[in-house]
Short mmCIF file of C-alpha atoms in Angstrom, two decimals:
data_model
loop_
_atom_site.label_atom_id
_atom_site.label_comp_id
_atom_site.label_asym_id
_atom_site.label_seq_id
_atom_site.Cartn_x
_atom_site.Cartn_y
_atom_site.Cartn_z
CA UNK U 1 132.11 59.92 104.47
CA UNK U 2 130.62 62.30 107.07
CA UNK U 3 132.48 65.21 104.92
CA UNK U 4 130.43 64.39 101.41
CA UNK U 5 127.74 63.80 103.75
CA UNK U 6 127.88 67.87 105.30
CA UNK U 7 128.59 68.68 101.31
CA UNK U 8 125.23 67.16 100.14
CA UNK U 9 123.49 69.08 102.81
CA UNK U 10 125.19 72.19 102.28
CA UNK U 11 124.10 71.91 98.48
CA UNK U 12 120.48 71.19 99.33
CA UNK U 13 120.37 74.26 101.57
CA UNK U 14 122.41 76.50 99.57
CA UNK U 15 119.44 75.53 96.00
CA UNK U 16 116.62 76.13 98.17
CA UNK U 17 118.13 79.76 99.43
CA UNK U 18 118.59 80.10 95.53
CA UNK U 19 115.70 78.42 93.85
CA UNK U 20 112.99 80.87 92.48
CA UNK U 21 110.55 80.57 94.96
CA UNK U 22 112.80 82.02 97.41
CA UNK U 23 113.65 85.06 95.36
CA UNK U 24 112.26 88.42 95.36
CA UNK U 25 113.34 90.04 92.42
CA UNK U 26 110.93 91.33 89.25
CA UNK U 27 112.52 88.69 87.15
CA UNK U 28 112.30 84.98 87.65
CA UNK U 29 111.07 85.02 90.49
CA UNK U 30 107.94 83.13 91.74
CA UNK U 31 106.65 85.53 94.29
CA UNK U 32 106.82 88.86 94.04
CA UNK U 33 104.37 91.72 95.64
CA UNK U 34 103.39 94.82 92.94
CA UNK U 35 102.69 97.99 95.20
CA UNK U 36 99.77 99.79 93.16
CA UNK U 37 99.17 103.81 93.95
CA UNK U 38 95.59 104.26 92.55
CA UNK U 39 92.53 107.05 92.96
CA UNK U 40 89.53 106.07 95.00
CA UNK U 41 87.39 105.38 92.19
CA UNK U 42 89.48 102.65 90.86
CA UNK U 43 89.48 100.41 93.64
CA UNK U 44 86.72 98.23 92.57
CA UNK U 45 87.57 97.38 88.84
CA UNK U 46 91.78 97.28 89.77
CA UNK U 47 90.79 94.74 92.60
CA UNK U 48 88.96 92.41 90.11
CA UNK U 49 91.75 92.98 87.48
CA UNK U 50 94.49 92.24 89.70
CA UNK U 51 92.57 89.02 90.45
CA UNK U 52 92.56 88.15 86.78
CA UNK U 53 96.00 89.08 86.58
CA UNK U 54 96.86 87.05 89.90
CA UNK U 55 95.01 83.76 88.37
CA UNK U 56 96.93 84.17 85.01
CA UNK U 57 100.37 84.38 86.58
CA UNK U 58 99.44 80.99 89.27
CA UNK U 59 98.76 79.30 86.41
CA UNK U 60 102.14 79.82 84.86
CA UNK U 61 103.48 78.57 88.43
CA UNK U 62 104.20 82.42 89.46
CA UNK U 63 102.42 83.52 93.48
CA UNK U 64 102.14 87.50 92.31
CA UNK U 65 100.18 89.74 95.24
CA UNK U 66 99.26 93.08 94.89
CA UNK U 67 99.34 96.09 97.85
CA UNK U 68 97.05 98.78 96.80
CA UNK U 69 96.94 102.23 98.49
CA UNK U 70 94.03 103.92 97.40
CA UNK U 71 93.65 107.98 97.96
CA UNK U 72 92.86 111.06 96.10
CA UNK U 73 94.97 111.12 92.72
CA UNK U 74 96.76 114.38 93.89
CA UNK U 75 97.53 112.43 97.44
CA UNK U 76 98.64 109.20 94.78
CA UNK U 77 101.03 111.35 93.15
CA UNK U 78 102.73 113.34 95.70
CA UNK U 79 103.79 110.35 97.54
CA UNK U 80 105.95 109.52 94.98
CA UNK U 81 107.18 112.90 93.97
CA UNK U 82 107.17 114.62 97.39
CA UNK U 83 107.25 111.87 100.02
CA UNK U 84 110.10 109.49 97.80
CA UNK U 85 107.51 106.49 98.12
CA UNK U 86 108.48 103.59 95.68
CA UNK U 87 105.14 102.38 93.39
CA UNK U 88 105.44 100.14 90.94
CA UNK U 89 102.33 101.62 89.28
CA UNK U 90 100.48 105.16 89.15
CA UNK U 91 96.79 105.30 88.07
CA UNK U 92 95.15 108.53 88.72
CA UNK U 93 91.89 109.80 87.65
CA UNK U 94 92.50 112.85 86.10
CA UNK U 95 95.71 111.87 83.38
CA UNK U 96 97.21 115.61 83.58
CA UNK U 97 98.77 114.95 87.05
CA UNK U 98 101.27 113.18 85.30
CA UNK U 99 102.76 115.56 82.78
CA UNK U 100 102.07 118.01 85.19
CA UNK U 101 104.18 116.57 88.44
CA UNK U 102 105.65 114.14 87.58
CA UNK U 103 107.15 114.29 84.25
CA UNK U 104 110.41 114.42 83.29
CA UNK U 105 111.73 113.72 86.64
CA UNK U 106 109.66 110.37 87.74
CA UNK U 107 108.79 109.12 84.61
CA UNK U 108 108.41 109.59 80.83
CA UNK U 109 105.29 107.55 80.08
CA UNK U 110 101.97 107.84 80.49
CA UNK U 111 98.60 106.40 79.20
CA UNK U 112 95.16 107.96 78.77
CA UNK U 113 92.79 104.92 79.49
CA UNK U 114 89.00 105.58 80.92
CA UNK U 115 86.64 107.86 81.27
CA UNK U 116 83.73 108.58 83.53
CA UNK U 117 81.45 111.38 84.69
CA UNK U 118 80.20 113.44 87.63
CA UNK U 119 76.67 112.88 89.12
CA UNK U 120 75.10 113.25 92.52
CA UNK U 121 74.54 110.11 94.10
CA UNK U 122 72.13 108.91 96.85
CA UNK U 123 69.64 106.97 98.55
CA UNK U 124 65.76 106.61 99.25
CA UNK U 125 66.79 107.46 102.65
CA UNK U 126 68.08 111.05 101.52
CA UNK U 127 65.91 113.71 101.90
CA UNK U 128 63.90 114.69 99.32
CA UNK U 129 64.58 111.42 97.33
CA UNK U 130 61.78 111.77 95.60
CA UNK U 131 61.88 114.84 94.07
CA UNK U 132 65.41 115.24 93.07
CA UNK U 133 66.29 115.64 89.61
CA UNK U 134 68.19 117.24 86.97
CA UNK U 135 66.18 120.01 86.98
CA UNK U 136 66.05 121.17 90.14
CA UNK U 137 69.05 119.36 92.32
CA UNK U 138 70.52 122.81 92.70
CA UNK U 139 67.69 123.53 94.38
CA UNK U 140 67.21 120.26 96.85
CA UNK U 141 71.00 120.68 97.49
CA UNK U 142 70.72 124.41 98.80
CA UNK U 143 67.86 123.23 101.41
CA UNK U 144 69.01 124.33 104.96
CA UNK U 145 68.13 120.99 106.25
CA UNK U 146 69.55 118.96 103.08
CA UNK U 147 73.43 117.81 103.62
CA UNK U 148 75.89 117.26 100.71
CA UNK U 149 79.25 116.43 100.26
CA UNK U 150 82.31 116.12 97.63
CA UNK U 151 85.67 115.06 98.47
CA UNK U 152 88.80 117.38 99.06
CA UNK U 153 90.02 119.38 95.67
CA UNK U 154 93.08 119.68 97.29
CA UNK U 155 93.62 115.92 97.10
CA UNK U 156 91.67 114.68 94.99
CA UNK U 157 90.22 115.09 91.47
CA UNK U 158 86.90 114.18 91.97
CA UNK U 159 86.48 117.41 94.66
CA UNK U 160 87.99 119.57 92.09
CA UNK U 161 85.86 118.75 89.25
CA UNK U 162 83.01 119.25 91.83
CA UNK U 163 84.02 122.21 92.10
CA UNK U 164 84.21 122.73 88.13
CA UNK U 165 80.57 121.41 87.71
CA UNK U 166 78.93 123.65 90.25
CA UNK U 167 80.14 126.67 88.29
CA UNK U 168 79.22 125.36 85.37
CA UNK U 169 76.28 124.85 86.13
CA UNK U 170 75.70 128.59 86.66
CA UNK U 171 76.19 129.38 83.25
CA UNK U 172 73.97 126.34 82.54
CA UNK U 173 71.40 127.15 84.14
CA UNK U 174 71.50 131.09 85.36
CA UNK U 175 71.77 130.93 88.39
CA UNK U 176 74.23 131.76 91.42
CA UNK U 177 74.88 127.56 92.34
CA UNK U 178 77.92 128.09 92.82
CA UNK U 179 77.71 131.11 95.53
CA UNK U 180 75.25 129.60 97.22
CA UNK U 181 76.83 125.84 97.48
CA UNK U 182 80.25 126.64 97.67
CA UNK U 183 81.00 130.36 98.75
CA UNK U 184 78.59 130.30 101.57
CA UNK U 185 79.71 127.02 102.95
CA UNK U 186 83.59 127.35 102.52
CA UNK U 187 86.66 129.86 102.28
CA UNK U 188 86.67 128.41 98.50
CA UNK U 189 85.79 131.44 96.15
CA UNK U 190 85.51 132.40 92.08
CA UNK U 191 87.86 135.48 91.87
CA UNK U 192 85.88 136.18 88.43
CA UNK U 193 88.31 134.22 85.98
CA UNK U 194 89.36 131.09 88.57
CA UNK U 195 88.00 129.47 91.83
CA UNK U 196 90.73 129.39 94.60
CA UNK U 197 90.44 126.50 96.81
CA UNK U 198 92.93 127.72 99.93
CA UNK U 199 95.59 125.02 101.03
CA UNK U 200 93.37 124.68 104.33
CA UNK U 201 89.52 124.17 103.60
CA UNK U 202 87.46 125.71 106.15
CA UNK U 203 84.26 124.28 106.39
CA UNK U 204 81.15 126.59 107.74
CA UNK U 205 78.35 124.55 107.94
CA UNK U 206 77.32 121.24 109.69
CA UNK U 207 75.73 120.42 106.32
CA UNK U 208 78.45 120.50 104.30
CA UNK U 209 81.00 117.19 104.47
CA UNK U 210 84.11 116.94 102.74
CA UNK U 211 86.32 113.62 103.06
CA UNK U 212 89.74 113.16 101.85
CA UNK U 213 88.68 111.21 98.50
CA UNK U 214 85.02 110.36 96.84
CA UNK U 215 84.82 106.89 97.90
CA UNK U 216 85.27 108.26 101.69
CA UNK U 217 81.94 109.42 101.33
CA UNK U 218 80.56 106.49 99.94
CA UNK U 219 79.11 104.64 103.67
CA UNK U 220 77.72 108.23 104.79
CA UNK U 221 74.94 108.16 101.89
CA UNK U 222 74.50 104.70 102.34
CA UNK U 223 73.90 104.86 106.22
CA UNK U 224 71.85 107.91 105.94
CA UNK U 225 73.94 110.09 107.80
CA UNK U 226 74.98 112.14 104.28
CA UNK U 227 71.96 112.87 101.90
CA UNK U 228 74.04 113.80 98.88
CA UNK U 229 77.11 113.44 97.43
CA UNK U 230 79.20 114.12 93.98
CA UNK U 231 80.23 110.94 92.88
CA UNK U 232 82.20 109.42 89.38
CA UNK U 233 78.59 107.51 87.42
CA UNK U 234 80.93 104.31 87.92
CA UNK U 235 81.27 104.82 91.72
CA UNK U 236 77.72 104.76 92.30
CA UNK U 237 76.59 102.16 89.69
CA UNK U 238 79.41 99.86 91.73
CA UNK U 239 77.26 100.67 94.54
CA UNK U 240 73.66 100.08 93.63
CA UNK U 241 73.08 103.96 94.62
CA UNK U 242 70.25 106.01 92.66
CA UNK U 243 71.98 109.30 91.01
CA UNK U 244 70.96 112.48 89.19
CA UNK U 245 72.66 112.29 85.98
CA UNK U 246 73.78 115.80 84.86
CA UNK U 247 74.14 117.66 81.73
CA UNK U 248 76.29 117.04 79.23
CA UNK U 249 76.90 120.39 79.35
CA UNK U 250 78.16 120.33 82.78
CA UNK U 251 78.69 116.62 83.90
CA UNK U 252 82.56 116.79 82.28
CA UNK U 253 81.64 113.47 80.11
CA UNK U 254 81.54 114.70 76.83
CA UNK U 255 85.01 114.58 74.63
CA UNK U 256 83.13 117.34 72.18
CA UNK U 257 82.56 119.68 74.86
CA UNK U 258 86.40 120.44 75.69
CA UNK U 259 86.34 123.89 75.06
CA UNK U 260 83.19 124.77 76.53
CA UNK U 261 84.35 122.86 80.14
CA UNK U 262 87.57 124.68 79.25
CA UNK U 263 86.67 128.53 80.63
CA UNK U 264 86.15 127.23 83.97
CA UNK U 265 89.57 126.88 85.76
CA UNK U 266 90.29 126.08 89.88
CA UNK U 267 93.79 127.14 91.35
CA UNK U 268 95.22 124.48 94.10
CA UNK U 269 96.69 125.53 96.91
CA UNK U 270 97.68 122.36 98.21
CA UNK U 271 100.15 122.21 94.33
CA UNK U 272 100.08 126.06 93.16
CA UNK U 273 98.29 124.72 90.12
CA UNK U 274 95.89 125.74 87.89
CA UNK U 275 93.93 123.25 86.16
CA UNK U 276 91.24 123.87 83.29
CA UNK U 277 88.20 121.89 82.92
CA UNK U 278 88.51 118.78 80.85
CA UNK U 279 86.29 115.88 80.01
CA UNK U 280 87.39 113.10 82.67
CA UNK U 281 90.16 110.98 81.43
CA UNK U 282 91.93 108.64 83.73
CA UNK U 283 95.58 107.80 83.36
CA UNK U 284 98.64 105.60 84.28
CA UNK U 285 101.90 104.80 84.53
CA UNK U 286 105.14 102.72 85.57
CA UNK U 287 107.54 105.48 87.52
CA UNK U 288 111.12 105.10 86.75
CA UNK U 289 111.72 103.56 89.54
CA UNK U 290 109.24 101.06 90.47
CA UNK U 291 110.84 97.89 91.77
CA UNK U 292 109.61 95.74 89.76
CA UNK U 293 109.23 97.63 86.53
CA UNK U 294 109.02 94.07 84.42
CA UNK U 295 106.07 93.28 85.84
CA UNK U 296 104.91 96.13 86.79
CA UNK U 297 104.87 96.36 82.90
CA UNK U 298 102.93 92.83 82.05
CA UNK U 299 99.87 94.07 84.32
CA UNK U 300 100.37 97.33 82.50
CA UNK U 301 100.00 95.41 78.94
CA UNK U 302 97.11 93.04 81.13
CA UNK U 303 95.23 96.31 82.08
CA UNK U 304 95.35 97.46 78.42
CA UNK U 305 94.39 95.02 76.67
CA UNK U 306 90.55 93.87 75.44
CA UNK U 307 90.17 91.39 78.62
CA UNK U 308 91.52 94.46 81.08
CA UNK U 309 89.02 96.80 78.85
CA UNK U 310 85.94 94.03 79.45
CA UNK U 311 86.71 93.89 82.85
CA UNK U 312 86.85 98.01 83.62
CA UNK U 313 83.80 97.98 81.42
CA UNK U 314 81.33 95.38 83.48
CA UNK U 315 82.42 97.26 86.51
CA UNK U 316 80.87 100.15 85.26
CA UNK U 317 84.14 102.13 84.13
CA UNK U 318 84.14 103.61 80.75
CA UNK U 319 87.17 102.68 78.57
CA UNK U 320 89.12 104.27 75.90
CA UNK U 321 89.59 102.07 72.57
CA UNK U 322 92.61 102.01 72.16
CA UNK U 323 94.21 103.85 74.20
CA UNK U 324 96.29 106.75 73.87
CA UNK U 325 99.98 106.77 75.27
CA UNK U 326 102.30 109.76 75.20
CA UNK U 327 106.02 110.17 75.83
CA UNK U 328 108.90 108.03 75.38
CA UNK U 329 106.26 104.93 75.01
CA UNK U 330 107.68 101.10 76.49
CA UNK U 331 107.83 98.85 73.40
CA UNK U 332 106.04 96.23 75.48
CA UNK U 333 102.87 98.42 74.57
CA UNK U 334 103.17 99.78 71.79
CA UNK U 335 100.56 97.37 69.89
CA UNK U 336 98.29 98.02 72.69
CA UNK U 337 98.09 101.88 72.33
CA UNK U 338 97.65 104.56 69.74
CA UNK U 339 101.16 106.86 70.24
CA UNK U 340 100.60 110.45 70.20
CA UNK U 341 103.52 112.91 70.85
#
């Protein structure tokens, strides 16, 4: 009696150590964590789409949490391709980081999804708040008492494209911006065909801030301490700050304008790249090794599809329709995406 009594309780122990709940794999089981690698700018429309996602998958009787590390899309990358760090998914703001480091050898997949652009947001507390505009923010900006800001190109897209807009705005508009914003704040130079950005930024002025990635600068403007800053549009919608929308000529927004964005160029010395102007498209993928590539996949397909697309789109984020995969392209998307290559 007392020996089918120790076998029923060895059975109850031994289904609860095996029942789903309990288990931590990518399939079947009820609770599994999806580590996300994302840029900056991303962080508000991924945190309401993992939400969604979140809901969806409690309803089904699945508990599916997400840990997000958000950074500079250079930073996002490298810490799977130089530091060994598992992700199950890669989203990165500018989509060429992914052919360029880390294709073949981390994965062979990736999906052009959003867009944005570059303005330069700020507050009525900023100096000269009033009379900023697209006319003249060169001028505002180059005040001795007026402080600006754009995050590190080394890192992080956004601070490279900064760095793109500034000299193209001197062809825009004929005169020296970039000299005067850049080369007399920073070791970062034009050479006459490419801008260098050293591996170590110096920084020579007290009015010149530059953060890790975009969103770092985000609480300066809005306590005052940081006048301006060069901000993605959907960045500074999300925040309710007042922006000087660019050129189209200039702003990296328009698909048209390709070429012309194209004969601007900034080396890295943080990668020993060289990357050309482009219109800003975002992009992402599922490394070859994430740990839970199934559904690491399924919030891929959620993120693509038209409620992923509404939900990007009433946070402010511009989305591609449909969007464009390239490589050797998971079948589980494949009706979500227009293949090229």
């Amino acid at each position: 009696m007392r020996r089918r009594w120790m076998g029923a309780i060895l059975m109850v122990v031994l289904l609860s150590v095996l029942s789903p709940g309990c288990m931590n794999s990518s399939s079947g089981s009820s609770e599994v964590t999806l580590t996300v690698f994302h840029a900056g700018s991303l962080s508000v429309p991924f945190e309401r789409l993992e939400k969604a996602f979140s809901d969806r998958k409690r309803d089904l009787g699945y508990r599916v949490t997400f840990h997000d590390e958000a950074s500079g899309s250079v930073k996002a990358v490298r810490k799977v391709t130089d530091l060994g760090m598992e992700a199950d998914v890669v989203a990165v703001a500018d989509y060429s980081l992914i052919p360029e480091l880390m294709m073949p050898n981390y994965t062979d997949f990736y999906v052009a999804f959003a867009t944005n652009e570059i303005v330069i947001a700020f507050t009525n507390k900023s100096r000269y708040s009033s009379e900023i505009n697209s006319s003249n923010w060169y001028e505002i900006l180059s005040r001795k008492e007026v402080s600006f800001g754009f995050s590190d190109p080394n890192q992080d897209p956004c601070g490279y494209r900064s760095l793109m807009v500034m000299k193209l705005a001197d062809y825009h508009y004929g005169r020296p911006i970039f000299r005067t914003l850049v080369e007399e704040n920073t070791n970062v130079y034009f050479n006459g065909t490419t801008i260098i950005v050293p591996e170590e930024i110096q920084v020579k002025s007290d009015r010149l801030v530059i953060r890790p990635k975009e969103t770092d600068l985000t609480p300066l403007v809005e306590s005052g301490s940081l006048d301006y800053y060069f901000i993605y549009r959907s960045v500074a919608e999300q925040h309710g700050l007042r922006y000087v929308e660019l050129p189209e000529e200039i702003n990296l927004k328009d698909l048209r304008l390709a070429n012309h964005y194209g004969k601007v160029k900034v080396h890295l010395g943080s990668t020993g790249k060289t990357i050309q102007a482009k219109p800003i498209v975002y992009g992402v993928t599922v490394p070859r090794n994430a740990p839970h590539r199934e559904l690491a996949m399924e919030f891929l397909r959620y993120l693509l599809s038209d409620e992923g697309r509404e939900i990007f789109e009433r946070n402010h984020q511009g989305f591609i329709v449909p969007p464009v995969a390239f490589g050797n392209v998971p079948d589980e998307i494949k009706d979500l995406v227009r293949v090229e290559g």
